[in-house]
Amino acid sequence: MSWRNKAIWTSILVVMFTASCSKSKVDKPVVSRPPLVTAPGTPEGAAVKKTIGAAGGSISSADGNFSVQIPAGALTANQEITLQPVSNQLPAGYGKAYRLTPHTIQFQQPVIIRIRYDENLITNTVPELLAVAYQNEEGKWFYIEESALDKTQKTLTVQTTHFSDWGYFPLFYLD
């Protein structure tokens, strides 16, 4: 292989490696084909409400399987936040989904969403192949490319700047 061909291949590999090393972990939906569209989930269980302001705060579902941490400065004024468990309409989704409202919020900085997965539900996959997705107001599901897995706490964590319906699902499973 000539030095020119080596230089071209080296350049291609550097670009591919650099592109795969993105540091942004904020809500980057992957859109390689049209998103799946489903009806929104229906409420299942009690909603939790909490007023959170500019100082930040957190809210957790009554079952403890879903939480949101809002850092200081993400909100500019007091805002009532509602966290509602809903039926999971995410194709191949596990467990309940959770609705965070109001959907019109745009945070000044990313908030942290943490979902606890149930090992008893994921018998056809492994935790490393779980992903988080959200459903927008039009019923379209988008999966978040980057999530943090904590196998000790059995959680998936993502960052976002908006509220939607959220759930988790396997990227791959054996049927």
XYZ file of C-alpha atoms in Angstrom:
175
model
C 0.000 0.000 0.000
C 1.406 3.377 -0.964
C 1.957 6.167 1.578
C -0.936 8.069 -0.041
C -3.391 5.178 0.491
C -2.160 4.754 4.067
C -2.702 8.468 4.692
C -6.242 8.309 3.292
C -7.146 5.260 5.407
C -5.563 6.795 8.481
C -7.577 9.980 7.943
C -10.805 8.006 7.548
C -10.118 6.031 10.734
C -9.294 9.196 12.694
C -12.535 10.850 11.559
C -14.576 7.753 12.437
C -12.905 7.436 15.838
C -13.352 11.131 16.612
C -17.025 11.018 15.626
C -17.607 7.995 17.870
C -16.013 9.729 20.889
C -18.670 12.390 21.343
C -18.677 13.818 24.869
C -22.268 15.009 24.781
C -24.530 12.792 26.849
C -27.547 15.033 26.540
C -30.656 13.664 24.920
C -29.328 12.798 21.443
C -32.108 10.877 19.705
C -31.031 8.388 17.087
C -33.033 8.762 13.896
C -31.922 6.303 11.243
C -35.443 5.485 10.030
C -38.898 6.886 10.687
C -39.692 6.734 14.413
C -42.235 4.277 15.759
C -45.571 5.876 16.582
C -47.926 4.591 19.268
C -50.792 5.908 21.338
C -49.697 7.436 24.645
C -49.775 5.242 27.734
C -52.693 5.381 30.131
C -52.187 6.295 33.805
C -51.335 3.374 36.104
C -51.071 4.303 39.732
C -50.731 7.500 41.671
C -49.041 10.570 40.239
C -46.451 12.391 42.325
C -46.387 16.215 42.237
C -43.725 18.549 43.516
C -42.892 22.214 43.085
C -39.253 22.765 42.127
C -37.627 26.151 41.605
C -34.369 27.757 40.541
C -32.506 26.108 43.437
C -33.185 22.688 41.865
C -34.502 19.539 43.446
C -35.623 16.020 42.697
C -38.773 13.995 42.302
C -39.246 10.210 42.380
C -42.093 7.910 41.441
C -44.087 6.307 44.259
C -42.603 2.896 43.339
C -39.042 4.305 43.433
C -38.255 3.075 39.923
C -38.022 6.470 38.238
C -36.443 9.697 39.385
C -35.530 13.109 38.026
C -32.795 15.323 39.407
C -33.098 18.984 38.412
C -29.897 20.953 39.035
C -29.798 24.528 40.330
C -30.353 26.976 37.478
C -32.222 24.538 35.225
C -35.470 26.373 36.064
C -35.815 30.128 36.375
C -38.945 30.062 38.565
C -41.058 27.667 40.621
C -42.672 24.977 38.515
C -45.046 22.181 39.513
C -43.623 18.902 38.200
C -45.796 15.811 37.827
C -44.461 12.257 37.535
C -47.103 9.715 36.464
C -46.589 5.971 35.855
C -48.295 4.990 32.584
C -48.797 1.820 30.582
C -45.743 1.162 28.458
C -46.602 1.599 24.766
C -42.926 1.416 23.737
C -42.619 -1.614 21.425
C -40.648 -4.319 23.283
C -40.514 -2.008 26.321
C -40.154 -3.451 29.808
C -42.158 -2.506 32.890
C -44.004 0.754 33.219
C -43.291 3.952 31.353
C -43.358 7.296 33.148
C -44.851 10.609 32.068
C -43.117 13.807 33.134
C -45.118 16.999 32.784
C -45.492 19.691 31.825
C -44.201 18.748 28.391
C -43.688 22.408 27.533
C -40.712 22.841 29.892
C -37.363 23.594 28.278
C -34.659 23.427 30.939
C -31.778 25.907 30.948
C -29.408 22.993 31.566
C -29.794 19.212 31.402
C -31.726 17.313 34.034
C -30.892 13.734 34.986
C -33.421 10.943 34.514
C -32.763 7.636 36.230
C -34.784 4.475 35.545
C -34.415 1.344 37.669
C -34.638 -1.836 35.605
C -35.987 -5.133 36.896
C -33.691 -8.102 36.245
C -36.711 -10.427 36.415
C -38.219 -8.679 33.365
C -35.118 -8.732 31.183
C -34.557 -12.483 31.067
C -34.167 -12.439 27.266
C -31.366 -9.846 27.195
C -28.603 -8.416 29.377
C -28.400 -5.019 31.119
C -25.647 -3.864 28.740
C -28.182 -4.048 25.884
C -30.853 -1.881 27.531
C -31.634 1.594 26.236
C -33.886 4.503 27.203
C -36.454 6.083 24.891
C -38.922 8.933 25.063
C -42.235 9.562 23.320
C -42.964 13.051 22.032
C -46.369 14.782 21.865
C -47.010 13.289 18.396
C -46.617 9.718 19.725
C -43.182 9.220 18.127
C -40.605 7.212 20.080
C -36.925 8.213 20.028
C -34.161 6.230 21.665
C -31.380 8.000 23.502
C -28.031 6.960 22.099
C -26.048 7.439 25.278
C -27.160 6.187 28.639
C -25.146 5.230 31.700
C -25.640 1.738 33.091
C -25.122 1.061 36.795
C -25.363 -2.698 37.319
C -24.944 -2.345 41.098
C -27.928 0.007 41.461
C -29.682 -1.569 38.429
C -30.280 1.808 36.794
C -30.085 3.493 33.414
C -29.344 7.217 33.457
C -29.803 9.825 30.718
C -29.780 13.599 30.501
C -32.420 15.720 28.807
C -33.645 19.293 28.496
C -37.365 18.446 28.138
C -40.126 16.327 29.632
C -41.920 13.512 27.794
C -43.031 9.927 28.399
C -40.005 7.709 29.158
C -39.324 3.978 29.206
C -36.607 1.399 28.650
C -36.260 -1.433 26.185
C -33.686 -3.931 24.838
C -31.589 -2.993 21.830
C -31.311 -6.733 21.198
C -32.994 -9.760 22.716
C -33.506 -13.463 22.063
C -37.048 -14.623 21.522
